[in-house]
XYZ file of C-alpha atoms in Angstrom:
185
model
C -19.128 -4.733 -20.463
C -17.858 -6.688 -17.651
C -19.104 -7.930 -14.348
C -19.414 -7.033 -11.029
C -18.583 -9.553 -8.621
C -18.657 -9.795 -5.135
C -16.817 -12.221 -3.564
C -15.668 -12.535 -0.122
C -14.634 -15.745 2.842
C -18.267 -15.687 5.047
C -18.707 -18.006 8.183
C -22.635 -20.157 8.391
C -23.523 -17.102 10.671
C -22.721 -14.112 8.205
C -19.440 -13.002 9.780
C -16.618 -11.393 7.259
C -14.463 -10.990 9.882
C -11.034 -11.146 7.905
C -8.871 -12.866 10.325
C -12.305 -15.476 10.660
C -12.030 -18.643 7.962
C -9.814 -20.827 7.089
C -6.630 -19.670 5.799
C -4.663 -22.549 4.043
C -3.128 -23.027 0.750
C -6.499 -24.488 -1.151
C -8.292 -21.160 -0.061
C -5.574 -18.527 -1.060
C -5.396 -20.841 -4.653
C -9.405 -20.275 -4.610
C -8.828 -16.592 -4.586
C -5.842 -16.837 -6.351
C -7.945 -18.113 -9.637
C -10.586 -15.823 -8.889
C -8.833 -12.744 -9.093
C -6.540 -14.025 -12.541
C -10.140 -14.234 -13.718
C -11.489 -11.014 -13.159
C -10.060 -7.594 -14.649
C -9.816 -5.746 -11.802
C -10.260 -5.840 -8.208
C -12.711 -2.743 -6.200
C -12.015 -2.128 -2.233
C -12.918 0.307 0.303
C -9.987 2.259 1.358
C -10.157 -0.078 4.416
C -9.729 -3.111 3.035
C -7.079 -1.593 0.884
C -4.711 -0.147 3.944
C -5.134 -4.012 5.375
C -3.816 -5.036 2.630
C -1.253 -2.666 0.616
C 2.013 -3.178 3.734
C 1.923 -6.791 3.597
C 0.883 -8.186 0.451
C 3.625 -6.353 -2.043
C 5.965 -7.563 0.866
C 5.245 -10.883 -0.410
C 5.104 -10.347 -3.882
C 8.536 -9.143 -3.747
C 9.787 -11.697 -1.413
C 11.020 -10.189 1.231
C 8.518 -12.040 3.566
C 8.319 -15.510 4.108
C 5.243 -17.185 2.811
C 4.387 -20.302 1.270
C 3.819 -21.018 -2.998
C 0.242 -20.465 -2.388
C 0.531 -17.018 -0.380
C 3.187 -15.528 -3.215
C 0.681 -17.030 -5.917
C -2.477 -14.777 -4.384
C 0.543 -11.809 -3.788
C 1.607 -12.052 -7.011
C -1.578 -12.074 -9.031
C -2.332 -8.704 -6.600
C 0.615 -6.655 -7.211
C -0.129 -7.190 -11.064
C -3.997 -6.823 -11.003
C -5.339 -2.886 -11.360
C -6.743 -2.398 -7.720
C -9.673 0.530 -7.488
C -10.262 2.311 -4.502
C -13.521 4.375 -2.946
C -11.976 7.013 -0.879
C -13.449 10.062 0.063
C -10.750 10.585 2.787
C -7.922 9.339 0.966
C -6.271 10.057 -2.587
C -2.719 8.965 -2.809
C -2.831 4.538 -3.010
C 1.258 4.263 -4.337
C 0.512 0.398 -4.214
C 1.513 -0.903 -7.479
C -1.482 -0.402 -9.868
C -3.565 1.213 -7.649
C -6.464 3.737 -8.090
C -8.437 6.371 -6.872
C -11.883 6.229 -8.202
C -13.130 9.180 -8.156
C -16.919 10.988 -8.735
C -20.662 9.387 -7.568
C -20.469 5.786 -6.642
C -22.522 4.654 -9.371
C -21.932 6.615 -12.981
C -17.761 5.839 -11.873
C -18.069 2.077 -10.767
C -20.417 1.593 -14.000
C -17.796 3.521 -15.959
C -15.012 1.294 -14.165
C -17.007 -1.931 -15.936
C -17.700 -0.768 -18.747
C -13.952 -0.245 -19.359
C -13.162 -3.335 -17.767
C -14.251 -6.664 -20.383
C -13.252 -9.176 -17.529
C -15.091 -8.026 -15.074
C -14.780 -6.314 -11.569
C -13.794 -8.254 -8.529
C -15.471 -6.484 -5.328
C -13.993 -7.584 -1.986
C -14.660 -5.144 0.771
C -17.896 -6.225 2.709
C -19.121 -2.157 3.687
C -18.419 -1.216 -0.308
C -20.537 -4.011 -1.599
C -23.721 -3.572 0.860
C -23.224 0.521 -0.836
C -22.823 -1.115 -4.489
C -26.007 -3.546 -3.855
C -28.311 -0.614 -3.018
C -27.140 0.375 -6.219
C -28.199 -2.055 -7.646
C -24.867 -2.624 -9.197
C -23.178 -6.149 -8.810
C -24.050 -8.888 -10.836
C -22.809 -11.941 -9.510
C -22.058 -13.271 -5.997
C -19.253 -15.769 -4.504
C -19.056 -16.469 -1.882
C -16.436 -19.041 0.196
C -18.695 -20.153 3.238
C -16.167 -21.507 6.109
C -18.165 -24.262 8.116
C -17.920 -22.497 11.155
C -20.425 -19.731 13.146
C -18.348 -17.279 15.186
C -21.078 -15.567 17.138
C -19.484 -11.664 16.505
C -19.006 -9.312 13.289
C -19.020 -7.676 11.403
C -21.429 -9.333 9.053
C -22.707 -9.947 5.491
C -25.199 -6.664 5.161
C -25.127 -4.981 8.444
C -26.322 -2.071 6.968
C -29.217 -3.785 4.862
C -30.759 -3.649 1.322
C -34.236 -2.126 0.782
C -35.109 -5.703 -0.367
C -34.351 -9.383 -0.906
C -31.713 -9.606 -3.823
C -33.198 -12.883 -5.684
C -30.338 -15.452 -6.944
C -29.787 -18.185 -9.468
C -26.814 -20.807 -8.557
C -24.286 -21.618 -11.035
C -22.686 -23.259 -9.154
C -21.442 -24.900 -5.635
C -17.637 -26.403 -5.553
C -16.947 -28.354 -1.780
C -13.246 -27.812 -0.728
C -11.565 -30.853 1.102
C -10.947 -28.157 3.624
C -14.799 -28.326 4.632
C -14.979 -24.358 2.629
C -17.887 -24.281 -0.034
C -17.034 -21.971 -3.320
C -20.897 -20.560 -3.901
C -21.620 -18.771 -7.153
C -24.680 -17.130 -7.685
C -25.829 -14.603 -10.017
C -28.582 -12.369 -9.968
C -32.226 -13.204 -11.607
C -34.157 -10.034 -10.521
């Protein structure tokens, strides 16, 4: 059984807006490495839709992009992508699949069949998965900024506190810190 890992960019005040954070080569290389270490991606519909029109173009070379972004796009292109959605069932991007059924059961089955682990990259979906006790690890890239706006991590709240064990904290030269935690409870 693979681990379910929640990974996202977050500012010091908890903002997870995709337009915030440092979007440089080092950041993209960090996330490409995480993606390459995982067996699959798991997204909510909104995250999928934010990415489906742009990244395939970068992977095919139809959009001019620096090498680090192209590597990220190529990794995304080949990686299995599972999408949770109650309003959409057609996901045409290469290797994309609709995750159907009751959420707890469907995600547990995905974990069971993905020994390389599943990387969750959607904030709202991760909150729901955490409520269900399905997230095993957290890999946050904490950016050195305060945005003063949302959306924020766990904006919808959790039923209780999650105790975590620090696995590693690796500073990047751009000032961000890659934090890796595992559930302790």
